[in-house]
Tab-separated table of C-alpha atoms in Angstrom:
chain	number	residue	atom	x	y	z
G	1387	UNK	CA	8.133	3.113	-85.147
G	1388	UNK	CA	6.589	6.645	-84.305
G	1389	UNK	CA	3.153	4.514	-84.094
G	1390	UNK	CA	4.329	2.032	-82.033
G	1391	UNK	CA	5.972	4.985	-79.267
G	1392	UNK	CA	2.483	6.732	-79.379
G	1393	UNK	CA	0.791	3.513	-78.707
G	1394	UNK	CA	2.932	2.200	-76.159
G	1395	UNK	CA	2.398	5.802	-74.326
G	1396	UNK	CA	-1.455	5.901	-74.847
G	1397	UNK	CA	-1.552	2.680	-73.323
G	1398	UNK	CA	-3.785	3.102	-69.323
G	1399	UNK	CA	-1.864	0.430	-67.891
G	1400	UNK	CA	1.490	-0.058	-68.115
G	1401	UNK	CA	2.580	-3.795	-69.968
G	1402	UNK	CA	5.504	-5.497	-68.240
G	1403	UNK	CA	7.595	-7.460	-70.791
G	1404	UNK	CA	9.071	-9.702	-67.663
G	1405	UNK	CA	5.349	-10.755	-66.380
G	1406	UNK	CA	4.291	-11.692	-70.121
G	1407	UNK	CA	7.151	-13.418	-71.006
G	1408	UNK	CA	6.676	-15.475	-68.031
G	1409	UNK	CA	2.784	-15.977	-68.287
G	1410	UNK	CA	3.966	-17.139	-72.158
G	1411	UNK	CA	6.252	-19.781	-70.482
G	1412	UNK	CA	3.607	-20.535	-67.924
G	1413	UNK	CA	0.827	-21.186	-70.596
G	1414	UNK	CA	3.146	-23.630	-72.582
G	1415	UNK	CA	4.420	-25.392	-69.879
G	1416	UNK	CA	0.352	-26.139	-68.577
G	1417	UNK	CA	-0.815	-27.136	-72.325
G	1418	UNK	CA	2.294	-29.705	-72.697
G	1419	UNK	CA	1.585	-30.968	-68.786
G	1420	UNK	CA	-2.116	-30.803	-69.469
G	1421	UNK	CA	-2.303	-33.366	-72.684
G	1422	UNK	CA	-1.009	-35.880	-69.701
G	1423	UNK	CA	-3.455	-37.740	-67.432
G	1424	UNK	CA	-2.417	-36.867	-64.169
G	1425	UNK	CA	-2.453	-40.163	-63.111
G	1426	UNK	CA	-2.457	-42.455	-66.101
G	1427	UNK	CA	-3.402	-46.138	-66.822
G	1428	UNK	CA	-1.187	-49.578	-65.997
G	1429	UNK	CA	1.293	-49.497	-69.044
G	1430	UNK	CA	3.475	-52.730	-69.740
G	1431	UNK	CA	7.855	-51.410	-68.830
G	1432	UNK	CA	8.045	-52.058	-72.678
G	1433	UNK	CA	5.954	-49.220	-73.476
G	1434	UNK	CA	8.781	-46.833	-72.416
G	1435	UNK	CA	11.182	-48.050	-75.841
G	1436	UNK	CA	8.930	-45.695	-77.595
G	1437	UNK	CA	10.032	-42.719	-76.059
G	1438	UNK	CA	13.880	-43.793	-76.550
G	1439	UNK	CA	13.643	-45.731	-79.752
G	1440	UNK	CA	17.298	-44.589	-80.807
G	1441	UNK	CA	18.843	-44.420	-77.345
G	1442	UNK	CA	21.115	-47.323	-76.600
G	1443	UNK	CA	21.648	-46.022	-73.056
G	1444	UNK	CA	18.188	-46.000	-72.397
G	1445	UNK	CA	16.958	-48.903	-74.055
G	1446	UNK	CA	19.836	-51.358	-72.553
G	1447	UNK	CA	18.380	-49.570	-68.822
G	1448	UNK	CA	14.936	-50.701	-69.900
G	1449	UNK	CA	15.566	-54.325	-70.475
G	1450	UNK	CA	17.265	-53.781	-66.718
G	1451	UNK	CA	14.039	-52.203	-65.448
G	1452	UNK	CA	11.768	-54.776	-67.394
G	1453	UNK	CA	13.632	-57.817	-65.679
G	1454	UNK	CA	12.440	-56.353	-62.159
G	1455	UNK	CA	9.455	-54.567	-62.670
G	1456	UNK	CA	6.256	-55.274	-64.951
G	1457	UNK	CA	4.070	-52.225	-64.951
G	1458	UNK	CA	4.174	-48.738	-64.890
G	1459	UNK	CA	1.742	-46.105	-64.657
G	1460	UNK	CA	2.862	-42.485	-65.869
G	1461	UNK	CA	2.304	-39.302	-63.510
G	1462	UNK	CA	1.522	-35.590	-65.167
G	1463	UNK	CA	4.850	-33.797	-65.260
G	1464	UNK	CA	3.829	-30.790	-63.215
G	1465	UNK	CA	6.378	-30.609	-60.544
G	1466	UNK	CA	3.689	-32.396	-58.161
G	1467	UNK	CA	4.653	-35.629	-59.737
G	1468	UNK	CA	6.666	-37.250	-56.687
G	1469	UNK	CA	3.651	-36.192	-54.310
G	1470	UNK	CA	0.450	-37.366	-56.618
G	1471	UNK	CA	2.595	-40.834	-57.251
G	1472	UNK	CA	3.854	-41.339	-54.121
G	1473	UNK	CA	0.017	-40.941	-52.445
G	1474	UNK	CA	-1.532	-42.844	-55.396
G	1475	UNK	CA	0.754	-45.828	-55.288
G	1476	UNK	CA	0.807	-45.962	-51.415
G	1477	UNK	CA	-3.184	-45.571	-51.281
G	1478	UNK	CA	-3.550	-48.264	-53.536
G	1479	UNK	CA	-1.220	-50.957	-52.274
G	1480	UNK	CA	-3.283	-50.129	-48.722
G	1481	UNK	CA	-6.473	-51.174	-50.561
G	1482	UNK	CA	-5.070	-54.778	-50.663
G	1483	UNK	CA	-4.223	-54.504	-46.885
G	1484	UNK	CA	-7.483	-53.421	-44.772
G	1485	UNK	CA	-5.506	-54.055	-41.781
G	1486	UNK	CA	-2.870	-51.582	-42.545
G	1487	UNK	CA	-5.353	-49.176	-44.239
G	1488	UNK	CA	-7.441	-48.896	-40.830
G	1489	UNK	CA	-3.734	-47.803	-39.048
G	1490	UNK	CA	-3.317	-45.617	-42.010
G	1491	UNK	CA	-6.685	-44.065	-41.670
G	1492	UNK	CA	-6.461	-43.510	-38.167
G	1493	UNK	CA	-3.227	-41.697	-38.419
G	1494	UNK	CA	-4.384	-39.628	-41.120
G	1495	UNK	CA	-7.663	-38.151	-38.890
G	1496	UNK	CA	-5.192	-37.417	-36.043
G	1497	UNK	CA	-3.042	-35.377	-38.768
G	1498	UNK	CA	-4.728	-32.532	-38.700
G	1499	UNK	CA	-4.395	-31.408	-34.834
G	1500	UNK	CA	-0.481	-32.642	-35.213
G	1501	UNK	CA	-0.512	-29.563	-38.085
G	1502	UNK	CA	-2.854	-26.783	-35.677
G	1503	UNK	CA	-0.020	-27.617	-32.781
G	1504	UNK	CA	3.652	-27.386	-35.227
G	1505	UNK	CA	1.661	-23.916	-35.538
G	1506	UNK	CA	-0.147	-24.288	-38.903
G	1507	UNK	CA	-3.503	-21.721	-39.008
G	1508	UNK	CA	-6.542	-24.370	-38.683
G	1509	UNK	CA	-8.538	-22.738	-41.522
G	1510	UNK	CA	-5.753	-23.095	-44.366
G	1511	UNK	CA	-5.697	-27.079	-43.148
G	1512	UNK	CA	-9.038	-27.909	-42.963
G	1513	UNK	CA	-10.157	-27.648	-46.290
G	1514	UNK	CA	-7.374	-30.086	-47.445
G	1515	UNK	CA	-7.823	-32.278	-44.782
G	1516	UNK	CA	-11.189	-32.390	-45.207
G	1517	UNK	CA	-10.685	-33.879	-48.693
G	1518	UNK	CA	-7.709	-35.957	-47.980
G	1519	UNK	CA	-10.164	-37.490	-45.466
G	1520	UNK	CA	-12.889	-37.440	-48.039
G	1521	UNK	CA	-11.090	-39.489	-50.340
G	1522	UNK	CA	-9.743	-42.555	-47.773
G	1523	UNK	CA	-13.443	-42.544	-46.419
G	1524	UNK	CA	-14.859	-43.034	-49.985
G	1525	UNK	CA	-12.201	-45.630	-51.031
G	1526	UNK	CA	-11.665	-47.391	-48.019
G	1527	UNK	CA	-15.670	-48.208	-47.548
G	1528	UNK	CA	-15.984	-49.738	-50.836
G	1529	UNK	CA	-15.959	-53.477	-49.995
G	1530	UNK	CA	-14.771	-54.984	-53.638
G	1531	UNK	CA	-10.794	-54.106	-53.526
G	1532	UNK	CA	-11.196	-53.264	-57.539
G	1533	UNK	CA	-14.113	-51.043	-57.567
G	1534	UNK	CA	-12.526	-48.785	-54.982
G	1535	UNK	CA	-8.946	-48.935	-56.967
G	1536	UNK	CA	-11.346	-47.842	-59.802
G	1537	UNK	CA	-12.692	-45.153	-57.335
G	1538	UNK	CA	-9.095	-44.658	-56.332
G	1539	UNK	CA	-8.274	-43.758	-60.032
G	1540	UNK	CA	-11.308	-41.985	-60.544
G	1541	UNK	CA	-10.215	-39.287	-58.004
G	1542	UNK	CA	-6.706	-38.629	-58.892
G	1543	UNK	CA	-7.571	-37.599	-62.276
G	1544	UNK	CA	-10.518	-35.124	-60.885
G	1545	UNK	CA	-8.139	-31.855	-60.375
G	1546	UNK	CA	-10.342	-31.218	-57.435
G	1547	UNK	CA	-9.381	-33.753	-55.917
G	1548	UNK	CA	-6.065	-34.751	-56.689
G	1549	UNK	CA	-4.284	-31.432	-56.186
G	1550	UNK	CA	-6.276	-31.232	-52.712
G	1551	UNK	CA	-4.565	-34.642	-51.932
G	1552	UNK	CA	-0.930	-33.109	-53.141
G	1553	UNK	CA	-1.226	-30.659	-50.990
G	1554	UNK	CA	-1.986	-32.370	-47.767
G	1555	UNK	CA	0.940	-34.628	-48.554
G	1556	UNK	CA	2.803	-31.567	-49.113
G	1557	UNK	CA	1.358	-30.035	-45.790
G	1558	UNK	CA	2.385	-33.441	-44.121
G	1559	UNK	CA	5.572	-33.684	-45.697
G	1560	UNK	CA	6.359	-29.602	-44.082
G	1561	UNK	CA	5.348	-30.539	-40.537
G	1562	UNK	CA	7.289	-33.564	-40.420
G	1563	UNK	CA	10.347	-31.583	-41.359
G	1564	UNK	CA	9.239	-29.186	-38.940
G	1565	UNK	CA	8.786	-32.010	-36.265
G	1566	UNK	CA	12.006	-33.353	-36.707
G	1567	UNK	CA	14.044	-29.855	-38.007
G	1568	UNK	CA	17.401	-30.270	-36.084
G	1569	UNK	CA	17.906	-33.954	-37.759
G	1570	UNK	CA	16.446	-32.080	-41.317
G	1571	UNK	CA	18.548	-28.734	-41.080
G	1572	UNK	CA	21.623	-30.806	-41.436
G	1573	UNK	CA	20.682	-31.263	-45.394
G	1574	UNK	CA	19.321	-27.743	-46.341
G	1575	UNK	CA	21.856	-25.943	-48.219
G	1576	UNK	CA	22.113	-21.898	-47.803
G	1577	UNK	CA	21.516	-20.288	-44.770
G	1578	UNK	CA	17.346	-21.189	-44.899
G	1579	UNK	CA	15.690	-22.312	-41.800
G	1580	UNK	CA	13.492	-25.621	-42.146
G	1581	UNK	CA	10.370	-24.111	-41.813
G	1582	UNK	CA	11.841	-21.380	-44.384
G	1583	UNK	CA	13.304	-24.108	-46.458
G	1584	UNK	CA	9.263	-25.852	-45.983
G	1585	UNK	CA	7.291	-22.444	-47.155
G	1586	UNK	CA	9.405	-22.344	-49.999
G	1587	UNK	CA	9.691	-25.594	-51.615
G	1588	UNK	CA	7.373	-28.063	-50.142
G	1589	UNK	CA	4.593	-26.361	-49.156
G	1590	UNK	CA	3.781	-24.073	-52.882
G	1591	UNK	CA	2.458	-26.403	-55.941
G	1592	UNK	CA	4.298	-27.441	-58.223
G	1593	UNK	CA	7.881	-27.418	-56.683
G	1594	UNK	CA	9.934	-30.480	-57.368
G	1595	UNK	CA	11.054	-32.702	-54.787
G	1596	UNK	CA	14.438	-33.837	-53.380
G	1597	UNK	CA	15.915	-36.687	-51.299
G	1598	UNK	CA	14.754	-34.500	-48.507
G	1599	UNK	CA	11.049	-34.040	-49.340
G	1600	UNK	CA	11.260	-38.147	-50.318
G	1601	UNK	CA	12.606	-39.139	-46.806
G	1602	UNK	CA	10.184	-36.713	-44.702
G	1603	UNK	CA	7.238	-37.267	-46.594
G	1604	UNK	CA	8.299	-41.477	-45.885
G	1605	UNK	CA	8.279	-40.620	-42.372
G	1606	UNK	CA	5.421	-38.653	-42.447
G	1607	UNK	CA	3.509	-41.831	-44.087
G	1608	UNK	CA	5.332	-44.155	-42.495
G	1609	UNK	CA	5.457	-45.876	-45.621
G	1610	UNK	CA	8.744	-46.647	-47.446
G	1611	UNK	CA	9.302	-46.205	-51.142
G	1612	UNK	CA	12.442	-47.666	-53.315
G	1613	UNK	CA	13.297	-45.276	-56.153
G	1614	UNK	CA	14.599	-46.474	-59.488
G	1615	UNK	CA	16.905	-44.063	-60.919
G	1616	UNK	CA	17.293	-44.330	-64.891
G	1617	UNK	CA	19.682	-41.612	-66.449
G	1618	UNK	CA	22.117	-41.543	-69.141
G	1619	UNK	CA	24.868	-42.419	-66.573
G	1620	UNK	CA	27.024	-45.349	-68.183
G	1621	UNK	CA	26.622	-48.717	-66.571
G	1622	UNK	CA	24.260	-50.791	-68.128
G	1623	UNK	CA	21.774	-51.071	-64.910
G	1624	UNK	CA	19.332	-49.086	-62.985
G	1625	UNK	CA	20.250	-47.809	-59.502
G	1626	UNK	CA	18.407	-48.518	-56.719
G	1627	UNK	CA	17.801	-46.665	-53.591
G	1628	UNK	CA	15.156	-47.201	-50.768
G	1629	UNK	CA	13.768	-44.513	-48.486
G	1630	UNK	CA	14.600	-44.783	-45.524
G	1631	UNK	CA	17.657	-47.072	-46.225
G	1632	UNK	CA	17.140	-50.583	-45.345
G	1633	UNK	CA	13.405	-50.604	-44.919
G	1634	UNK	CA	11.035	-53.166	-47.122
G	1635	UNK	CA	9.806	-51.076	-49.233
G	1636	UNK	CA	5.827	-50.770	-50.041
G	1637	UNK	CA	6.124	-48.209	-52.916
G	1638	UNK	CA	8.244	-47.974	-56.287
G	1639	UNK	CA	8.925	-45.380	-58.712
G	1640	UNK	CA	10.696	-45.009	-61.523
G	1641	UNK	CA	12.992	-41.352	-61.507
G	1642	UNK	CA	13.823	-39.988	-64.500
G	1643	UNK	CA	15.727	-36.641	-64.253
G	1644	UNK	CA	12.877	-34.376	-63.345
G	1645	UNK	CA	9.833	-36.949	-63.117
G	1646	UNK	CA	8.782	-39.677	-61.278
G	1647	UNK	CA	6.480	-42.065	-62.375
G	1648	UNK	CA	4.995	-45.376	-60.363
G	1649	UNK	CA	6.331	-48.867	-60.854
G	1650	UNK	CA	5.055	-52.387	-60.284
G	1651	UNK	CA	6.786	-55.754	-59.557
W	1065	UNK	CA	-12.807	-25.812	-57.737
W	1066	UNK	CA	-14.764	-22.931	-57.028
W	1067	UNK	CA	-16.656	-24.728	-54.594
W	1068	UNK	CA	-13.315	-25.216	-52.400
W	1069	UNK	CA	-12.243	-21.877	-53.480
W	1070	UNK	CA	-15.424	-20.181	-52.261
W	1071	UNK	CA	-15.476	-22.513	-49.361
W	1072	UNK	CA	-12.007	-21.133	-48.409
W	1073	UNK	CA	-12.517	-17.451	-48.950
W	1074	UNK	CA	-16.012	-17.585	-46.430
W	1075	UNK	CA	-13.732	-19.393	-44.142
W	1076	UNK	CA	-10.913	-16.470	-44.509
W	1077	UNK	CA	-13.837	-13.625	-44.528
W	1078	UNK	CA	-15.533	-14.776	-40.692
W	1079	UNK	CA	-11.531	-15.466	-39.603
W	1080	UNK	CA	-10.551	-11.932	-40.394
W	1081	UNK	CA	-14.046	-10.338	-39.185
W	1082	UNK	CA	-13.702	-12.347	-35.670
W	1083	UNK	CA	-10.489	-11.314	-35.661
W	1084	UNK	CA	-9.344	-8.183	-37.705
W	1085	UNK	CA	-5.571	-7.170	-37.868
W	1086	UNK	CA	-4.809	-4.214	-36.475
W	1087	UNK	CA	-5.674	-1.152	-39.233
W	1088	UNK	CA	-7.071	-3.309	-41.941
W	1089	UNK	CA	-10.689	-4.419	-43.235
W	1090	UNK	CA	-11.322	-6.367	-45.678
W	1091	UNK	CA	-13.683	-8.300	-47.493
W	1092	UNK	CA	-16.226	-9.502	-50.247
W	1093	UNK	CA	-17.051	-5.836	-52.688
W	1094	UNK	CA	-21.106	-7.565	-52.591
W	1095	UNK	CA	-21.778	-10.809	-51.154
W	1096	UNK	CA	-23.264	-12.592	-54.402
W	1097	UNK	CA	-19.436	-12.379	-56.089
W	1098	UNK	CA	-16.553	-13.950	-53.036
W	1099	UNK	CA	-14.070	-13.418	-55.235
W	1100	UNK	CA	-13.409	-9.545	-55.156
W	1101	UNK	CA	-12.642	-8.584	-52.061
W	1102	UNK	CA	-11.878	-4.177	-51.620
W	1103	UNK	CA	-9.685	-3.997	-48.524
W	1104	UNK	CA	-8.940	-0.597	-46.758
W	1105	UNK	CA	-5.142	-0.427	-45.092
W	1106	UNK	CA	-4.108	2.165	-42.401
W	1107	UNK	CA	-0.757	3.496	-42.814
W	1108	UNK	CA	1.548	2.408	-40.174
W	1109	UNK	CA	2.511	4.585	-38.025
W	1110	UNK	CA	5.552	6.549	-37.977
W	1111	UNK	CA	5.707	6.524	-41.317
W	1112	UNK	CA	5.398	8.781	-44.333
W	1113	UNK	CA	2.123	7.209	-45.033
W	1114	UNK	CA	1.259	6.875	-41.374
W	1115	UNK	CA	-2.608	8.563	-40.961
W	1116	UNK	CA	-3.636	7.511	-44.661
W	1117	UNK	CA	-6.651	5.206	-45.632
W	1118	UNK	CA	-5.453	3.099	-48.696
W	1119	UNK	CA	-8.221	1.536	-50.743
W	1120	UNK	CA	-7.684	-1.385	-52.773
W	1121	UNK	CA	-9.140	-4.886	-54.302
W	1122	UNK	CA	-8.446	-8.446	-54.515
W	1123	UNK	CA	-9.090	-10.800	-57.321
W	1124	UNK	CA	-8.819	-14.324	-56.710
W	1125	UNK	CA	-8.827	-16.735	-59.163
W	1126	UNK	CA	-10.894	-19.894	-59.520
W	1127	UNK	CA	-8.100	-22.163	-57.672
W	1128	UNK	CA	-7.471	-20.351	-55.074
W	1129	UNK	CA	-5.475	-20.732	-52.751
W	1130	UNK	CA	-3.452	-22.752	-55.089
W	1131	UNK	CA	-2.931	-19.739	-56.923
W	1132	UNK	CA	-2.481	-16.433	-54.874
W	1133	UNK	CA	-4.838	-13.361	-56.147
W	1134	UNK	CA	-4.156	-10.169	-57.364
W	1135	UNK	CA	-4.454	-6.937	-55.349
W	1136	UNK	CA	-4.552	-3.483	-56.616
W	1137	UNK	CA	-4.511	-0.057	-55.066
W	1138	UNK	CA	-7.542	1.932	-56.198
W	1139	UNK	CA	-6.254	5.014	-54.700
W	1140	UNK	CA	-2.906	7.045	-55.872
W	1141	UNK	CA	-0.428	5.180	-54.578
W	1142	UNK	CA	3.913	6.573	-54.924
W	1143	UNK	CA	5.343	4.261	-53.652
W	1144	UNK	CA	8.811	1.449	-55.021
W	1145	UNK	CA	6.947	-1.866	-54.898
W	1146	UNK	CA	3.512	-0.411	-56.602
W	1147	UNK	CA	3.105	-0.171	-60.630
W	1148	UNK	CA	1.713	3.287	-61.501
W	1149	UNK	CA	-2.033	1.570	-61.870
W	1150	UNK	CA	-1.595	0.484	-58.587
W	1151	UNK	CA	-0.937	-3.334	-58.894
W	1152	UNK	CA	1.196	-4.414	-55.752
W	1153	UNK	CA	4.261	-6.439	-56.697
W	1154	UNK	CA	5.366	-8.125	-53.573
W	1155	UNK	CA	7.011	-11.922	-53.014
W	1156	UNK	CA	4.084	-13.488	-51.085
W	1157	UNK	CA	1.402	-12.865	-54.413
W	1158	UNK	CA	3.656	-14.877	-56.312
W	1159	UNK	CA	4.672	-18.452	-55.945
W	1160	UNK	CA	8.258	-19.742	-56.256
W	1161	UNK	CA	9.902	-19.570	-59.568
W	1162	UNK	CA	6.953	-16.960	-60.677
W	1163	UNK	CA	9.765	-13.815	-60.827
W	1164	UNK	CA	8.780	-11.157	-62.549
W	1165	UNK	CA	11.359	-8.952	-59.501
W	1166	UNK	CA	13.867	-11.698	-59.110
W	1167	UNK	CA	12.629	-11.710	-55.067
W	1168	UNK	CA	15.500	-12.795	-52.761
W	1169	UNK	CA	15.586	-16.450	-52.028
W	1170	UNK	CA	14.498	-15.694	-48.313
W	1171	UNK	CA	11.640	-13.828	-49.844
W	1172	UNK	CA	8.060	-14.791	-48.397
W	1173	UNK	CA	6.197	-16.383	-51.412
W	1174	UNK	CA	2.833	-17.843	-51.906
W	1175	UNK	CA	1.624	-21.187	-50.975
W	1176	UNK	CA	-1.911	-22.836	-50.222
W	1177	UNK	CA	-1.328	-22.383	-46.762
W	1178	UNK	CA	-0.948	-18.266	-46.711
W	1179	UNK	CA	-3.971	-16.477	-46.452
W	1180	UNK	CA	-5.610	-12.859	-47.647
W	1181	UNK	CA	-4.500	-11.750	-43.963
W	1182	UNK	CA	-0.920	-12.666	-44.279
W	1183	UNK	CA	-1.094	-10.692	-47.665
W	1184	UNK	CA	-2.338	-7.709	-45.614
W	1185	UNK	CA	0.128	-7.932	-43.573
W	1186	UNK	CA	2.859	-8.156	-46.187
W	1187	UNK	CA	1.163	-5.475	-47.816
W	1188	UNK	CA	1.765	-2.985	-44.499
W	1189	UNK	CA	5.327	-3.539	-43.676
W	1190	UNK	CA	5.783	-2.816	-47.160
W	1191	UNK	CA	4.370	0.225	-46.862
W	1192	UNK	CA	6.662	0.791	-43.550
W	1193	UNK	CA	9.649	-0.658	-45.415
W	1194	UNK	CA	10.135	-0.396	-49.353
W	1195	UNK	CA	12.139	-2.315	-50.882
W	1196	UNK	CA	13.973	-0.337	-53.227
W	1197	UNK	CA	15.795	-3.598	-55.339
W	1198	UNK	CA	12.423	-4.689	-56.810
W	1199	UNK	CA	11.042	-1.535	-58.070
W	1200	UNK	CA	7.889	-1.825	-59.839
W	1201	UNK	CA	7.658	1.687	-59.727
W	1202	UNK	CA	11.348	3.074	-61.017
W	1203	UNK	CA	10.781	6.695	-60.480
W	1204	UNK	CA	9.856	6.325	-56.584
W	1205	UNK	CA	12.362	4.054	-56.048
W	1206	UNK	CA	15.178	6.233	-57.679
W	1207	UNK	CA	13.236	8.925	-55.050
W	1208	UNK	CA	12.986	6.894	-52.222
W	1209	UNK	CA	16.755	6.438	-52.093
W	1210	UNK	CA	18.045	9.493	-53.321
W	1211	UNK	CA	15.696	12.235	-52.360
W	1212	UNK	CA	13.696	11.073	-49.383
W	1213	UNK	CA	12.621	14.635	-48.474
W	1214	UNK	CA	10.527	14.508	-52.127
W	1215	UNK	CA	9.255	11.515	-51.107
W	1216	UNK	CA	8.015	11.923	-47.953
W	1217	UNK	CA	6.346	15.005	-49.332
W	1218	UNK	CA	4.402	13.460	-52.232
W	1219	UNK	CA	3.676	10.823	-49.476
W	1220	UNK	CA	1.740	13.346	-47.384
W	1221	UNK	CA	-0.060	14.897	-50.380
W	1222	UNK	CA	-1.164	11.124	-51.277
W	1223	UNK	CA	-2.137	10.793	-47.470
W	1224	UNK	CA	-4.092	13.430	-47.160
W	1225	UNK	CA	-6.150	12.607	-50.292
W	1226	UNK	CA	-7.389	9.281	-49.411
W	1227	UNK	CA	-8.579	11.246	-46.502
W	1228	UNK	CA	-10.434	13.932	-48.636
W	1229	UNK	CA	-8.712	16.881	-47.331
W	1230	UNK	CA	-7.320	19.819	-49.655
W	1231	UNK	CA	-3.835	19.676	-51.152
């Protein structure tokens, strides 16, 4: 005990318990999220039994999910998951589209002056812009739809790249709430402005997303998603939702409380 | 990553040489190594550190600005929000649900789209304005409610040191 006193007062710099407990918690949570892919190969809906092989609940949900959707294709569970699947699964239905994808592409390059006038500081865009850009240029000039959804794959799972492309999404997702903040105040809770509510949980890495960040960043797309909720709740079925309501939508994912991963019909 | 990191911190370095905040410089210690920066802050005026020139570094880390850097007085520093060693502990050098203070909810916090100058900035009204519910540094915090007179006083001595003069 006497030791451990002198030590602790011989010590230059003072330790803060708080900081290392967290950096502890930190370091665990990246080594579980980092044996992940974070954006993994096209798994068969069956493939999910294994991870609830004594779950009733679950497993009558899956034989739901399986009757509606074939594939799925498992996101890193880093709190980016919504934004990484969301851009992934919309990118790569585009690929099939060319039509669509030139819209897509032209939308995207006006994006960046649409951030510089909501009042965003053109040097903390333009790197992540630049790559966002990077990355449609590079898939959408490959000619043979499966080589660039190879491509497509290829740079989700360079860390580079794919948190670049999370946080433009993010960045796109902020200024659309922004844009449109007396229709979005209406569903922030506490007394946080939008653009508060925006530097605080959409723009950072690795904060989880809500209805809200779903339907803004839909908007900010202009791409719909339907989300497939699967919880412990007790009917037998999975529940639906699209985003916005009524729309056709072009991307699915599966939620799980705390994770989303991509679906396919 | 470093390349965007290093892409990002040039970018930051000509935006705050073009354009320097009022009473702050800042940038790369040597040229070969972007990621230290030493910055030197101006105390604001009409303040107890008003008239001082505070020294300290940055320390970014390879992701940045996913991640926000470090920054570190190199001077003596008394002051609520500053650890003895000099590490600054404010909201916008730590992202949300990093909370080692348990920062309001309102609290500024780091995201890829803050920069080194918004730091700075951060980094002077806390100077100005301490907050005395996160106290890094309990002693001056227990003095900066209760006994401002002390405070004010070691203030000046610290002042007048990072200026050279006798004390």
């Amino acid at each position: 005990m006497g030791d451990e006193m002198k030590n602790s007062t011989e010590e230059s710099t003072p330790v803060n318990q708080d900081e290392l407990i967290l950096a502890q918690q930190r370091q665990i949570e990246k080594e579980i999220s980092e044996s992940i892919a974070l954006v993994g190969e096209l798994e068969p809906i069956s493939s999910l039994n294994r991870e609830y092989s004594n779950d009733e609940v679950y497993l009558e949900k899956i034989k739901d999910l399986s009757s509606k959707y074939k594939n799925i294709r498992r996101t890193r569970p880093d709190g980016n998951c919504f934004f990484r699947a969301y851009s992934y699964a919309g990118l790569e239905r585009l690929l099939d589209k060319k039509d669509e994808f030139k819209t897509f592409y032209k939308q995207a390059e006006e994006s960046k002056n649409v951030l510089v006038s909501l009042g965003f500081q053109q040097f903390t865009v333009e790197d992540f812009y630049d790559t966002y850009m990077e990355v449609l240029k590079r898939i959408g000039d490959i000619v043979e739809v499966d080589d660039a959804k190879k491509t497509l794959h290829y740079l989700f799972n360079e860390q580079g790249y794919s948190d670049y492309m999370v946080v433009y999404l993010r960045l796109l997702t902020s200024g659309q709430l922004q844009k449109e903040q007396d229709f979005y105040s209406c569903f922030i809770e506490g007394h946080r402005t939008v653009a508060d509510f925006c530097h605080q949980e959409v723009e950072p890495m690795y904060k989880e997303s809500d209805h809200i960040h779903i339907i803004a960043a839909c908007a900010a797309l202009n791409t719909g998603v339907r989300v497939v909720y699967m919880d412990r709740g007790n009917n037998k079925s999975v529940t639906e939702h699209d985003f916005p309501e009524g729309c056709t939508p072009s991307v699915h994912l599966l939620y799980r409380p705390g994770h989303y991963d991509i679906l396919y019909p | 990553m470093a390349g965007s990191a290093l892409r990002r911190l040039m970018a930051e370095y000509k935006q705050l040489t073009l354009n320097p905040p009022e009473g702050i410089i800042a940038g790369p210690i040597n040229e070969e190594n972007f990621f230290e920066w030493e910055a030197l802050i101006t105390g604001p005026e009409g303040t107890c550190f008003e008239g001082g020139v505070f020294p300290a570094k940055l320390i970014f880390p390879a992701d940045y600005p996913l991640s926000p850097p470090k920054m570190q007085f190199t001077c003596e520093m008394f002051h609520p929000n500053i650890y003895a060693d000099g590490r600054v502990c404010i909201s916008i050098l730590h992202a949300p649900g990093d909370d080692p203070m348990g920062y309001e909810s309102s609290a500024e916090r780091w995201s890829p789209v803050q920069s080194v100058e918004k730091i700075l900035l951060s980094v002077v009204s806390m100077l100005a304005e301490p907050n005395d519910e996160s106290g890094a540094n309990v002693d001056a915090a227990k003095m900066w409610r209760e006994n401002r007179e002390e405070f004010n006083k070691i203030a000046e001595r610290i002042v007048r040191r990072t200026l050279g003069i006798p004390t």
